[in-house]
Coordinates of C-alpha atoms in Angstrom, one line a residue:
Chain A
M28 CA 0.0 0.0 0.0
M29 CA 1.3 3.4 -0.9
A30 CA 1.4 6.0 1.8
L31 CA 2.2 9.6 2.6
D32 CA 4.9 10.4 5.0
V33 CA 3.4 13.4 6.8
E34 CA 5.2 15.6 9.3
L35 CA 4.1 18.6 11.3
F36 CA 6.8 21.0 12.5
G37 CA 7.0 23.4 15.4
Q38 CA 3.8 24.5 17.1
L39 CA 1.6 22.7 14.5
A40 CA 2.4 19.4 16.2
D41 CA 1.1 20.7 19.6
G42 CA -1.5 18.2 20.7
S43 CA -1.1 15.9 17.7
L44 CA 1.3 13.5 16.1
R45 CA 4.4 15.1 14.8
R46 CA 4.9 12.4 12.2
Q47 CA 2.5 9.9 10.7
S48 CA 1.8 7.8 7.8
L49 CA -1.4 8.5 5.8
T50 CA -3.0 6.5 3.0
L51 CA -5.1 8.2 0.4
E52 CA -7.3 6.3 -2.1
T53 CA -7.1 9.1 -4.6
P54 CA -4.8 12.2 -4.9
L55 CA -6.2 15.1 -3.0
P56 CA -5.4 18.8 -2.8
V57 CA -3.2 19.9 0.1
S58 CA -6.1 21.8 1.7
E59 CA -8.1 18.5 2.0
V60 CA -5.2 16.7 3.6
V61 CA -4.9 19.6 6.0
A62 CA -8.6 19.2 7.0
L63 CA -8.0 15.4 7.4
L64 CA -5.2 16.2 9.8
G65 CA -7.2 18.7 11.8
V66 CA -4.7 21.4 11.3
N67 CA -5.8 25.0 11.1
P68 CA -4.8 26.2 7.6
E69 CA -4.3 29.8 8.9
E70 CA -1.5 28.5 11.1
V71 CA 0.4 27.0 8.2
G72 CA 3.3 29.1 6.9
L73 CA 5.0 26.7 4.6
I74 CA 4.1 23.5 2.8
T75 CA 6.6 21.2 1.1
I76 CA 5.9 18.1 -1.1
D77 CA 9.1 16.1 -1.4
G78 CA 11.0 19.3 -0.4
V79 CA 9.4 21.5 -3.0
Q80 CA 7.5 24.5 -1.7
S81 CA 3.8 23.9 -2.5
S82 CA 0.4 25.6 -1.9
M83 CA -3.0 24.5 -0.5
E84 CA -4.2 24.1 -4.1
D85 CA -1.5 21.7 -5.2
E86 CA -2.4 18.0 -5.5
V87 CA -0.8 15.6 -3.1
P88 CA 0.6 12.4 -4.9
L89 CA -0.3 9.1 -3.3
T90 CA 3.3 8.6 -2.3
C91 CA 5.4 11.5 -1.1
R92 CA 6.7 13.3 1.9
L93 CA 4.4 16.1 2.9
C94 CA 5.5 18.6 5.5
F95 CA 3.7 21.5 7.2
F96 CA 5.5 24.3 8.9
P97 CA 4.3 27.3 11.0
P98 CA 5.1 30.8 9.9
M99 CA 8.9 31.4 10.1
S100 CA 11.5 34.1 9.6
G101 CA 15.1 33.5 8.6
G102 CA 17.7 34.8 11.0
Chain B
M19 CA 25.8 63.8 20.3
R20 CA 29.5 63.3 20.1
I21 CA 32.1 61.1 18.4
L22 CA 34.9 59.7 20.5
R23 CA 38.2 59.5 18.7
V24 CA 40.6 57.0 20.2
D25 CA 44.3 57.2 19.1
M26 CA 46.0 53.9 19.9
E27 CA 49.4 55.4 19.0
S28 CA 49.4 58.3 21.4
L29 CA 46.9 56.7 23.8
Q30 CA 44.9 59.9 23.7
V31 CA 41.2 60.4 23.2
Q32 CA 39.3 63.3 21.7
W33 CA 35.7 64.2 21.8
E34 CA 34.3 66.0 18.8
P35 CA 30.9 67.2 17.8
V36 CA 29.0 65.4 15.1
S37 CA 29.4 67.2 11.8
E38 CA 26.4 67.9 9.7
A39 CA 27.4 65.2 7.2
Y40 CA 26.9 62.5 9.9
E41 CA 24.0 63.9 11.8
Y42 CA 21.3 61.7 10.3
L43 CA 23.5 58.5 10.3
G44 CA 23.9 55.7 12.7
G45 CA 25.1 52.1 12.7
R46 CA 25.9 50.7 9.3
A47 CA 25.1 54.0 7.6
L48 CA 27.7 55.9 9.7
I49 CA 30.3 53.2 9.2
A50 CA 29.9 53.2 5.4
K51 CA 30.2 57.0 5.3
L52 CA 33.1 57.2 7.7
L53 CA 35.0 54.5 5.8
L54 CA 34.5 56.3 2.6
D55 CA 35.5 59.7 3.9
E56 CA 38.4 58.8 6.2
I57 CA 40.0 55.5 5.2
P58 CA 42.2 54.9 2.1
A59 CA 40.2 52.1 0.5
T60 CA 43.4 50.3 -0.6
C61 CA 44.9 50.4 2.9
D62 CA 46.1 47.3 4.8
A63 CA 43.0 46.2 6.8
L64 CA 45.4 45.3 9.7
G65 CA 47.6 48.3 9.3
P66 CA 47.5 51.8 11.0
H67 CA 45.3 53.5 8.4
N68 CA 42.3 51.3 8.9
K69 CA 39.8 52.5 11.6
L70 CA 37.5 50.4 13.8
I71 CA 34.1 52.0 14.4
F72 CA 31.6 51.2 17.2
T73 CA 28.2 52.8 16.7
P74 CA 24.7 52.3 17.9
G75 CA 21.8 52.7 15.5
L76 CA 19.5 55.7 15.3
L77 CA 17.0 54.1 17.6
G78 CA 19.6 53.1 20.2
G79 CA 19.0 54.0 23.8
A80 CA 15.4 55.1 23.2
G81 CA 13.9 51.9 24.6
V82 CA 12.5 50.7 21.3
T83 CA 12.2 46.9 21.6
T84 CA 14.8 44.9 19.7
A85 CA 16.7 48.2 18.7
G86 CA 19.8 48.1 20.9
R87 CA 22.2 46.5 18.6
L88 CA 25.8 47.7 18.4
S89 CA 27.3 48.0 14.9
I90 CA 31.0 47.5 14.5
G91 CA 32.8 48.2 11.3
A92 CA 36.1 48.6 9.4
K93 CA 37.7 47.6 6.2
S94 CA 37.6 43.8 6.4
P95 CA 40.8 41.7 6.4
L96 CA 38.6 38.8 5.2
T97 CA 36.9 40.4 2.2
G98 CA 39.2 43.4 1.5
G99 CA 36.1 45.6 1.4
V100 CA 33.6 47.3 3.7
K101 CA 32.4 45.4 6.7
E102 CA 29.7 46.0 9.3
A103 CA 28.7 43.3 11.8
N104 CA 26.4 43.9 14.7
A105 CA 25.6 42.3 18.1
G106 CA 23.1 42.4 20.9
G107 CA 24.1 43.0 24.5
T108 CA 24.0 46.2 26.4
A109 CA 26.8 48.3 24.7
G110 CA 24.6 49.8 21.9
D111 CA 22.0 51.2 24.2
T112 CA 24.5 52.4 26.7
L113 CA 26.6 54.3 24.1
A114 CA 23.5 56.0 22.8
K115 CA 22.4 57.0 26.2
F116 CA 25.9 58.5 26.8
G117 CA 25.3 60.6 23.6
I118 CA 28.1 58.8 21.8
K119 CA 27.3 58.5 18.1
A120 CA 30.5 56.5 17.5
I121 CA 33.8 55.4 18.9
V122 CA 36.4 55.6 16.2
V123 CA 39.6 53.7 17.0
E124 CA 42.5 54.9 15.0
N125 CA 46.3 54.1 14.5
Q126 CA 48.2 51.4 16.3
P127 CA 50.4 51.2 19.4
K128 CA 54.2 51.7 18.8
N129 CA 54.8 48.7 20.9
E130 CA 53.4 45.2 21.2
N131 CA 51.2 46.0 24.2
F132 CA 47.5 45.4 24.5
Y133 CA 45.2 47.9 26.2
I134 CA 41.7 48.3 27.7
L135 CA 39.7 51.4 26.8
R136 CA 37.3 52.5 29.5
V137 CA 34.4 54.6 28.5
T138 CA 32.0 56.4 30.9
H139 CA 29.3 59.0 30.2
N140 CA 31.9 61.8 30.2
A141 CA 35.4 60.4 29.9
A142 CA 37.6 57.7 28.4
D143 CA 40.9 56.4 29.5
F144 CA 43.3 53.5 29.0
F145 CA 44.6 50.6 31.1
D146 CA 47.3 48.0 30.5
A147 CA 45.8 44.7 29.3
N148 CA 48.8 42.5 29.0
H149 CA 47.6 40.4 32.0
L150 CA 44.7 39.4 29.8
R151 CA 46.8 38.3 26.8
G152 CA 46.0 34.8 25.7
L153 CA 42.7 34.7 27.5
G154 CA 39.4 33.9 25.8
T155 CA 36.5 36.2 25.7
Y156 CA 34.7 34.5 28.6
A157 CA 37.6 34.8 31.0
T158 CA 38.4 38.3 29.7
S159 CA 34.9 39.6 30.4
E160 CA 34.7 37.8 33.8
K161 CA 38.0 39.3 35.0
L162 CA 37.1 42.8 33.8
Q163 CA 33.7 42.7 35.4
K164 CA 35.2 41.4 38.6
Q165 CA 37.8 44.2 38.6
Y166 CA 35.6 47.1 37.5
G167 CA 32.1 46.0 38.4
E168 CA 29.3 43.9 37.1
D169 CA 27.7 47.0 35.7
Y170 CA 30.4 47.3 33.1
T171 CA 29.6 46.1 29.6
V172 CA 32.7 44.4 28.1
I173 CA 33.5 44.3 24.4
S174 CA 36.5 42.0 23.8
I175 CA 38.5 39.8 21.6
G176 CA 39.8 36.3 22.3
Q177 CA 43.0 34.6 21.1
A178 CA 41.9 34.7 17.5
G179 CA 41.8 38.5 17.5
E180 CA 45.1 38.7 19.2
Y181 CA 46.6 36.4 16.5
L182 CA 45.0 38.7 13.8
L183 CA 43.1 35.8 12.3
S184 CA 40.6 36.8 9.7
G185 CA 37.9 34.6 11.2
A186 CA 38.0 36.6 14.4
G187 CA 34.9 38.4 15.7
I188 CA 34.2 40.7 18.7
A189 CA 32.2 39.6 21.8
C190 CA 29.9 41.8 23.7
T191 CA 28.4 41.1 27.1
G192 CA 24.7 41.6 27.9
E193 CA 22.3 41.6 30.8
K194 CA 23.2 39.8 34.0
D195 CA 25.7 37.0 33.3
Q196 CA 25.4 37.0 29.5
K197 CA 28.8 36.9 27.9
S198 CA 28.4 35.9 24.3
N199 CA 26.8 38.3 21.8
H200 CA 29.1 38.4 18.8
A201 CA 29.7 40.9 16.0
A202 CA 31.2 37.9 14.3
R203 CA 31.6 38.4 10.6
G204 CA 34.4 39.7 8.5
G205 CA 37.4 39.5 10.7
L206 CA 36.7 42.6 12.8
G207 CA 38.2 40.9 15.8
A208 CA 41.5 40.9 13.9
V209 CA 41.2 44.6 13.3
M210 CA 40.6 45.1 17.0
G211 CA 43.7 43.0 17.7
S212 CA 45.7 45.0 15.2
K213 CA 44.9 48.2 17.2
G214 CA 46.3 46.6 20.4
L215 CA 42.8 46.8 21.9
K216 CA 41.9 43.7 24.0
A217 CA 38.7 45.2 25.4
I218 CA 36.5 48.2 25.7
I219 CA 34.6 48.5 29.0
V220 CA 31.5 50.7 29.2
D221 CA 30.1 51.8 32.5
K222 CA 26.4 51.3 31.9
A223 CA 25.5 52.3 35.4
K224 CA 26.2 55.9 34.3
A225 CA 23.7 55.7 31.5
G226 CA 20.8 58.1 31.9
A227 CA 17.6 58.3 30.0
L228 CA 17.3 59.9 26.6
S229 CA 15.3 63.0 26.3
F230 CA 12.8 63.1 23.4
A231 CA 12.2 66.0 21.1
D232 CA 8.6 64.9 20.6
A233 CA 7.9 62.3 23.3
D234 CA 4.2 61.7 22.2
L235 CA 5.1 61.1 18.6
F236 CA 7.8 58.7 19.6
R237 CA 5.9 56.8 22.2
T238 CA 2.8 56.3 20.0
A239 CA 5.0 54.9 17.3
S240 CA 7.3 52.7 19.5
K241 CA 4.3 51.3 21.4
R242 CA 2.6 50.3 18.2
F243 CA 5.8 48.9 16.8
A244 CA 6.3 46.7 19.9
G245 CA 2.6 45.7 19.9
E246 CA 2.8 44.5 16.3
I247 CA 5.8 42.4 17.0
I248 CA 4.0 40.8 19.9
E249 CA 1.0 40.1 17.7
N250 CA 3.1 38.7 14.9
P251 CA 2.6 34.9 14.5
K252 CA 6.3 34.4 13.8
L253 CA 7.7 36.6 16.6
G254 CA 5.2 36.9 19.4
P255 CA 5.1 34.7 22.5
K256 CA 3.4 31.9 20.6
G257 CA 5.7 32.3 17.6
G258 CA 8.4 29.9 16.5
T259 CA 11.2 32.4 16.9
H260 CA 10.4 32.8 20.6
L261 CA 9.6 29.1 21.2
Y262 CA 12.5 27.6 19.3
G263 CA 14.9 30.4 18.7
T264 CA 16.5 30.9 15.3
S265 CA 16.7 27.2 15.1
A266 CA 13.0 27.1 14.4
I267 CA 13.9 27.0 10.7
T268 CA 16.3 24.1 10.8
G269 CA 13.8 21.6 9.7
A270 CA 12.4 23.8 6.9
V271 CA 15.8 24.7 5.5
N272 CA 16.7 21.0 5.5
E273 CA 13.4 20.0 3.9
M274 CA 13.9 22.6 1.2
G275 CA 17.3 21.1 0.4
S276 CA 19.4 24.1 1.4
L277 CA 21.0 23.0 4.7
P278 CA 24.8 23.0 4.3
T279 CA 25.9 19.4 4.8
R280 CA 29.4 18.0 4.8
N281 CA 31.2 21.0 3.3
F282 CA 28.2 22.1 1.2
S283 CA 28.1 18.8 -0.7
L284 CA 24.5 18.1 0.2
G285 CA 21.5 20.2 0.9
S286 CA 19.8 17.9 3.3
F287 CA 21.3 16.1 6.3
E288 CA 20.1 12.7 7.4
G289 CA 20.8 13.6 11.1
S290 CA 18.9 16.9 11.0
I291 CA 16.1 15.7 13.3
S292 CA 18.3 16.0 16.3
L293 CA 19.4 19.5 15.2
R294 CA 16.0 20.9 14.8
G295 CA 14.6 23.7 17.0
E296 CA 11.9 21.3 18.3
H297 CA 14.6 18.9 19.6
L298 CA 16.7 21.8 20.9
R299 CA 13.7 23.1 22.9
E300 CA 12.8 19.7 24.3
T301 CA 16.4 19.0 25.3
I302 CA 16.9 22.3 27.0
L303 CA 13.7 22.2 28.9
E304 CA 14.2 18.6 30.0
R305 CA 17.6 19.6 31.4
N306 CA 16.4 22.7 33.1
G307 CA 18.1 25.1 30.8
Q308 CA 16.4 28.2 29.5
I309 CA 14.5 29.1 26.4
G310 CA 13.1 32.5 25.4
K311 CA 15.9 34.7 26.8
R312 CA 16.6 38.1 25.3
C313 CA 19.9 39.4 24.0
M314 CA 19.0 43.1 24.4
P315 CA 17.2 44.9 27.2
G316 CA 13.5 45.1 26.4
C317 CA 13.4 42.7 23.5
V318 CA 9.9 41.1 23.2
I319 CA 11.0 38.4 20.8
A320 CA 13.6 36.8 23.1
C321 CA 15.0 34.1 20.8
R322 CA 18.1 33.2 22.9
N323 CA 18.6 30.1 24.8
S324 CA 20.9 28.8 27.5
Y325 CA 22.0 25.3 26.4
V326 CA 23.0 23.0 29.3
D327 CA 24.4 19.5 29.6
E328 CA 22.7 16.5 31.0
A329 CA 23.6 17.6 34.5
G330 CA 22.0 21.0 33.9
E331 CA 25.4 22.8 33.7
P332 CA 25.7 25.5 31.1
I333 CA 27.5 24.7 27.9
V334 CA 26.8 27.8 25.9
G335 CA 24.3 30.6 25.5
T336 CA 23.1 30.6 22.9
V337 CA 22.9 27.9 20.2
Q338 CA 21.6 29.5 17.0
F339 CA 20.6 28.3 13.6
E340 CA 23.7 29.5 11.7
T341 CA 26.0 27.7 14.2
I342 CA 23.8 24.5 14.0
A343 CA 24.2 24.7 10.2
L344 CA 27.9 25.4 9.9
V345 CA 29.4 23.5 12.8
G346 CA 26.6 20.9 12.9
S347 CA 25.3 19.5 9.6
N348 CA 28.2 21.1 7.6
L349 CA 30.6 19.0 9.7
G350 CA 28.3 15.9 9.7
L351 CA 27.5 16.3 13.4
E352 CA 24.0 15.4 14.6
N353 CA 24.5 15.8 18.4
L354 CA 23.4 19.2 19.7
D355 CA 25.7 18.7 22.7
D356 CA 28.7 18.5 20.3
V357 CA 27.5 21.6 18.4
A358 CA 27.1 23.5 21.7
R359 CA 30.6 22.6 22.8
L360 CA 32.1 23.7 19.5
N361 CA 30.0 26.8 19.7
Y362 CA 31.5 27.6 23.2
M363 CA 35.0 27.1 21.9
C364 CA 34.4 29.4 19.0
N365 CA 32.9 32.0 21.3
D366 CA 35.8 31.8 23.7
F367 CA 38.5 32.0 21.1
G368 CA 36.6 34.9 19.6
L369 CA 35.8 33.2 16.3
D370 CA 32.9 33.6 13.9
T371 CA 31.1 30.2 14.0
I372 CA 30.1 30.6 10.3
E373 CA 33.6 31.2 9.0
T374 CA 35.1 28.7 11.3
G375 CA 32.5 26.0 10.5
A376 CA 33.1 26.5 6.8
A377 CA 36.9 26.4 7.3
L378 CA 36.6 23.2 9.3
G379 CA 34.4 21.7 6.6
V380 CA 37.1 22.4 4.0
A381 CA 39.8 21.0 6.3
I382 CA 37.8 17.8 6.8
E383 CA 37.4 17.5 3.0
A384 CA 41.2 17.7 2.9
G385 CA 41.4 14.8 5.3
L386 CA 42.5 16.6 8.5
A387 CA 39.5 15.2 10.5
E388 CA 36.4 13.2 9.8
F389 CA 32.8 14.3 9.2
G390 CA 30.7 13.4 12.2
D391 CA 33.6 12.8 14.5
F392 CA 33.5 15.4 17.3
E393 CA 36.9 14.4 18.7
S394 CA 38.9 15.0 15.6
I395 CA 37.0 18.2 14.8
S396 CA 37.3 19.7 18.3
A397 CA 41.0 18.8 18.2
L398 CA 41.4 20.9 15.1
L399 CA 39.4 23.8 16.5
R400 CA 41.4 23.7 19.7
Q401 CA 44.5 24.4 17.7
I402 CA 43.2 27.8 16.8
G403 CA 43.1 28.8 20.4
E404 CA 46.5 27.3 20.9
G405 CA 47.9 29.3 18.0
T406 CA 49.5 26.4 16.2
V407 CA 50.3 26.9 12.5
L408 CA 47.4 24.7 11.5
G409 CA 45.1 26.5 13.9
R410 CA 46.1 29.9 12.6
L411 CA 45.5 28.6 9.1
I412 CA 41.9 27.4 9.8
G413 CA 41.3 30.5 11.9
S414 CA 42.0 32.6 8.8
G415 CA 38.8 31.3 7.2
A416 CA 37.5 29.0 4.6
V417 CA 39.3 30.5 1.6
V418 CA 42.8 30.5 3.1
T419 CA 42.2 27.0 4.4
G420 CA 41.1 25.7 1.0
R421 CA 43.9 27.3 -0.9
V422 CA 46.6 26.0 1.4
L423 CA 45.2 22.5 1.6
G424 CA 44.4 22.3 -2.1
I425 CA 40.6 22.1 -1.8
R426 CA 38.7 23.6 -4.7
R427 CA 35.2 23.5 -3.2
I428 CA 35.3 26.5 -0.9
P429 CA 31.8 27.9 -0.1
A430 CA 32.7 31.6 0.0
V431 CA 32.1 34.8 -1.9
L432 CA 34.3 37.8 -1.7
G433 CA 36.6 35.9 0.7
Q434 CA 33.8 35.3 3.2
A435 CA 32.2 31.9 4.0
M436 CA 28.5 31.3 3.2
P437 CA 26.1 31.1 6.1
G438 CA 23.5 28.4 6.5
Y439 CA 21.7 28.4 3.2
D440 CA 23.2 26.7 0.1
P441 CA 22.6 29.2 -2.8
R442 CA 21.8 26.4 -5.2
S443 CA 18.4 25.8 -3.6
L444 CA 17.7 29.2 -2.1
K445 CA 18.8 31.3 -5.1
G446 CA 17.7 34.6 -3.7
N447 CA 20.3 34.2 -1.0
G448 CA 22.8 33.3 -3.7
V449 CA 22.1 36.7 -5.4
T450 CA 22.7 38.4 -2.1
Y451 CA 25.9 36.5 -1.5
A452 CA 27.1 37.4 -5.0
T453 CA 26.2 41.1 -4.9
S454 CA 26.3 42.4 -1.4
P455 CA 29.2 44.7 -0.6
Q456 CA 29.4 42.7 2.6
G457 CA 30.2 39.4 0.9
A458 CA 28.4 36.2 1.6
D459 CA 26.2 37.3 4.4
H460 CA 22.6 36.3 5.1
T461 CA 22.0 39.4 7.2
A462 CA 22.6 41.5 4.1
G463 CA 19.4 40.2 2.5
N464 CA 17.9 36.9 3.5
A465 CA 15.4 35.5 1.0
F466 CA 14.3 32.6 3.2
G467 CA 11.4 34.7 4.6
A468 CA 10.3 35.7 1.1
R469 CA 9.9 32.1 -0.1
N470 CA 6.2 32.7 -0.8
Q471 CA 7.0 35.7 -3.1
V472 CA 9.7 34.1 -5.3
N473 CA 10.2 30.4 -5.9
P474 CA 13.5 29.6 -4.1
L475 CA 14.5 27.1 -6.8
G476 CA 13.8 29.4 -9.7
V477 CA 15.7 32.2 -11.4
E478 CA 12.9 34.7 -12.1
G479 CA 12.5 37.5 -9.7
Q480 CA 15.6 36.7 -7.6
K481 CA 17.5 39.9 -8.6
E482 CA 14.6 42.2 -7.7
L483 CA 13.9 40.3 -4.5
S484 CA 17.5 40.5 -3.3
L485 CA 17.8 44.2 -4.0
N486 CA 14.7 44.9 -2.0
L487 CA 15.9 42.7 0.8
Q488 CA 19.3 44.4 0.8
I489 CA 17.7 47.8 1.2
V490 CA 15.6 46.5 4.1
A491 CA 18.7 45.0 5.7
A492 CA 20.4 48.5 5.4
M493 CA 17.4 49.9 7.2
L494 CA 17.7 47.5 10.1
D495 CA 21.5 47.9 10.4
C496 CA 21.5 51.7 10.5
T497 CA 18.7 51.9 13.1
G498 CA 20.0 49.2 15.4
L499 CA 17.0 46.9 14.9
C500 CA 17.3 43.1 15.0
L501 CA 16.7 41.6 11.6
F502 CA 13.6 39.8 12.9
A503 CA 11.9 43.1 13.7
R504 CA 11.4 44.1 10.1
P505 CA 7.7 43.2 9.5
P506 CA 6.0 46.2 11.2
I507 CA 8.4 48.6 9.3
I508 CA 7.9 46.9 6.0
A509 CA 4.1 47.1 6.5
D510 CA 4.2 50.8 7.4
A511 CA 7.4 52.8 6.8
Q512 CA 5.9 55.8 8.6
L513 CA 6.4 53.9 11.9
M514 CA 10.2 54.4 11.6
V515 CA 9.8 58.0 10.4
D516 CA 7.8 58.8 13.5
M517 CA 10.1 57.0 15.9
V518 CA 13.2 58.8 14.5
N519 CA 11.6 62.2 14.2
G520 CA 10.2 61.8 17.7
I521 CA 13.6 61.1 19.2
Y522 CA 15.6 63.8 17.4
G523 CA 13.0 66.4 16.4
W524 CA 13.8 65.9 12.8
D525 CA 11.4 66.5 9.9
L526 CA 12.3 63.5 7.8
T527 CA 9.9 61.8 5.4
Q528 CA 9.6 58.2 4.2
E529 CA 11.5 59.3 1.1
D530 CA 14.3 60.8 3.1
L531 CA 14.8 57.6 5.0
D532 CA 14.5 55.4 1.9
R533 CA 17.3 57.5 0.4
L534 CA 19.4 57.1 3.6
Y535 CA 19.0 53.3 3.4
R536 CA 20.0 53.2 -0.3
D537 CA 22.9 55.5 0.4
V538 CA 24.3 52.9 2.7
L539 CA 24.6 50.5 -0.2
R540 CA 25.9 53.2 -2.6
N541 CA 28.6 54.2 -0.1
E542 CA 29.6 50.6 0.5
I543 CA 29.7 49.8 -3.2
E544 CA 31.9 52.9 -3.8
F545 CA 34.3 51.9 -1.0
N546 CA 34.7 48.4 -2.5
R547 CA 35.2 49.9 -5.9
R548 CA 38.0 52.1 -4.6
A549 CA 39.5 49.1 -2.8
G550 CA 39.9 47.5 -6.2
I551 CA 37.1 44.9 -5.9
T552 CA 35.5 44.0 -9.2
A553 CA 32.5 42.0 -10.3
L554 CA 34.8 38.9 -10.6
D555 CA 35.5 39.0 -6.9
Y556 CA 31.8 38.7 -6.1
R557 CA 31.2 35.5 -8.1
I558 CA 29.6 32.4 -6.7
P559 CA 32.2 29.6 -6.7
E560 CA 32.3 27.9 -10.1
Y561 CA 31.5 24.4 -8.7
M562 CA 28.2 25.7 -7.4
R563 CA 27.2 26.6 -10.9
E564 CA 28.2 23.2 -12.3
E565 CA 27.7 20.6 -9.6
P566 CA 24.1 19.8 -8.8
L567 CA 23.1 19.9 -5.2
P568 CA 21.1 16.9 -3.9
P569 CA 18.2 16.5 -3.1
H570 CA 16.8 18.9 -5.8
N571 CA 19.9 18.5 -8.0
T572 CA 19.9 22.2 -8.8
V573 CA 22.8 24.5 -9.6
F574 CA 23.1 28.2 -9.0
D575 CA 22.1 29.5 -12.4
V576 CA 21.1 33.1 -12.0
P577 CA 22.9 34.7 -15.0
E578 CA 26.0 36.8 -14.2
S579 CA 24.4 39.6 -16.3
E580 CA 21.6 39.7 -13.7
L581 CA 24.0 40.0 -10.9
D582 CA 26.1 42.6 -12.5
T583 CA 23.2 44.9 -13.0
I584 CA 21.3 44.5 -9.7
F585 CA 22.2 47.9 -8.4
E586 CA 21.1 49.8 -11.5
A587 CA 17.7 50.0 -9.8
L588 CA 19.2 51.3 -6.5

């Protein structure tokens, strides 16, 4: 079975699993995966799919690494 | 306000009024103008004609949150061009409250002696510092505070500065027992050493309060500024910068494939999980260390930490992202305790962790130690403090280390090592490295925070992005603001106008300040031109244009024609 490797960084993981495996039956937009995870989309500052910056509208492949980060500044 | 001239040859000081040309300048802006006006650009950076300048920003001493940074500048022995580096601590605020716009250190002693310069609200004098020779910055500041009082702020160099090594920085003490705020970059510690100046001590107990020309205007603006930082989701008490410190971004930089790994040969580190801010926070709190400390009085962001060992004993304060990247993943080290211990050694020797981490990475590639092996790496680093030939070589920075050891892959631009973002997968930073008059320096225009505006892996828009970021960085560096504090000013430039006009009674406009920020860059570019620096000196290393960086397998491909024309829109 193909699965997503999903990771929540920083404060996004407060009260939920930091890293989990998720299986999708069909590709979904990032926004729907966010809803599945119970993450508030307004608290997401960066999304990466296999390390590439992505948006809520992008489609999540059935197999990939999907990461969500809170808002961040470089310092 | 006044300028304090310090002549290290005659050991005399002179107070002079601020001339009209410098009235509106502070921090990096004042450094750029003084360098251009007073220093022969082709002079030996470690010779008598160079000048070392200490100056608070325009907001210094006024109680504006995050605005107490001290800018230090000179011609850089590392880049051969202009250099400004700034640090937190208490010196910036105190000098501003003394009414000191700048301390300008000139000439060199006729002998081999080292000196301490003491500065109070109305006087300055010298003491012999030969009993401090060979001491690191921690012992130097401890001894001086024991002798002169805990209320003294100490600005000092370690062994690296005494040896005139181009990787040497300058340490500044802060509130309470805080010893390690560093103006690290560009070899300014070597310039201080060349002046025979081991330390400056500043009597902060004598600092009074500033008087404001228009207190209402100032307070309204500064209160709103602080409020917006507190409300900012990145910076406030629930924001990542406060909760995890600068290391909040470690996971993201790694995921984006830009984390320097094993001498910049990879952009992602398999051991990065244990270097992340999340792990750092958990470790520190488990061990009863401290998170959320501030480096300047009144800072509401408070991104510092006090990293402790398993027994709860302090190792170093503070472990920051750049250090994690350069002496952690770049050296193949995945244990934060190891990173913290190397961090402490660098701080104590008075070394820039970025330059030193990059030089160690090059030395490891040459076979002098092993990636991931703390013992062999720390043994190399220890040699810098001991002053061995090999130690002095590595302490002179990544370029010298690579050239002597025959290593071609040297991650540096304009003689200065790259910070914690590989330019092949964060190309906006590559443009900054390849164009900033400061050399490879993320604080001159960091594109990481603008990743939603311009694709970090693409070419389009990077030139314009970097120029805008470089102007913003100039704003921060000439007002004394921390680089995290930019969002409220970017959102409303009038905030800065009101704060500055409220303090000084000026009648500046947004356009006036914008011109001032741009003039910083214009003056620096002109200084470097006079110093003989050409476009070729700013080039990204050839291997980074040809060797793809995993995991995205990208090269730095912003055309040179784009880089060479970036300042046409300045």
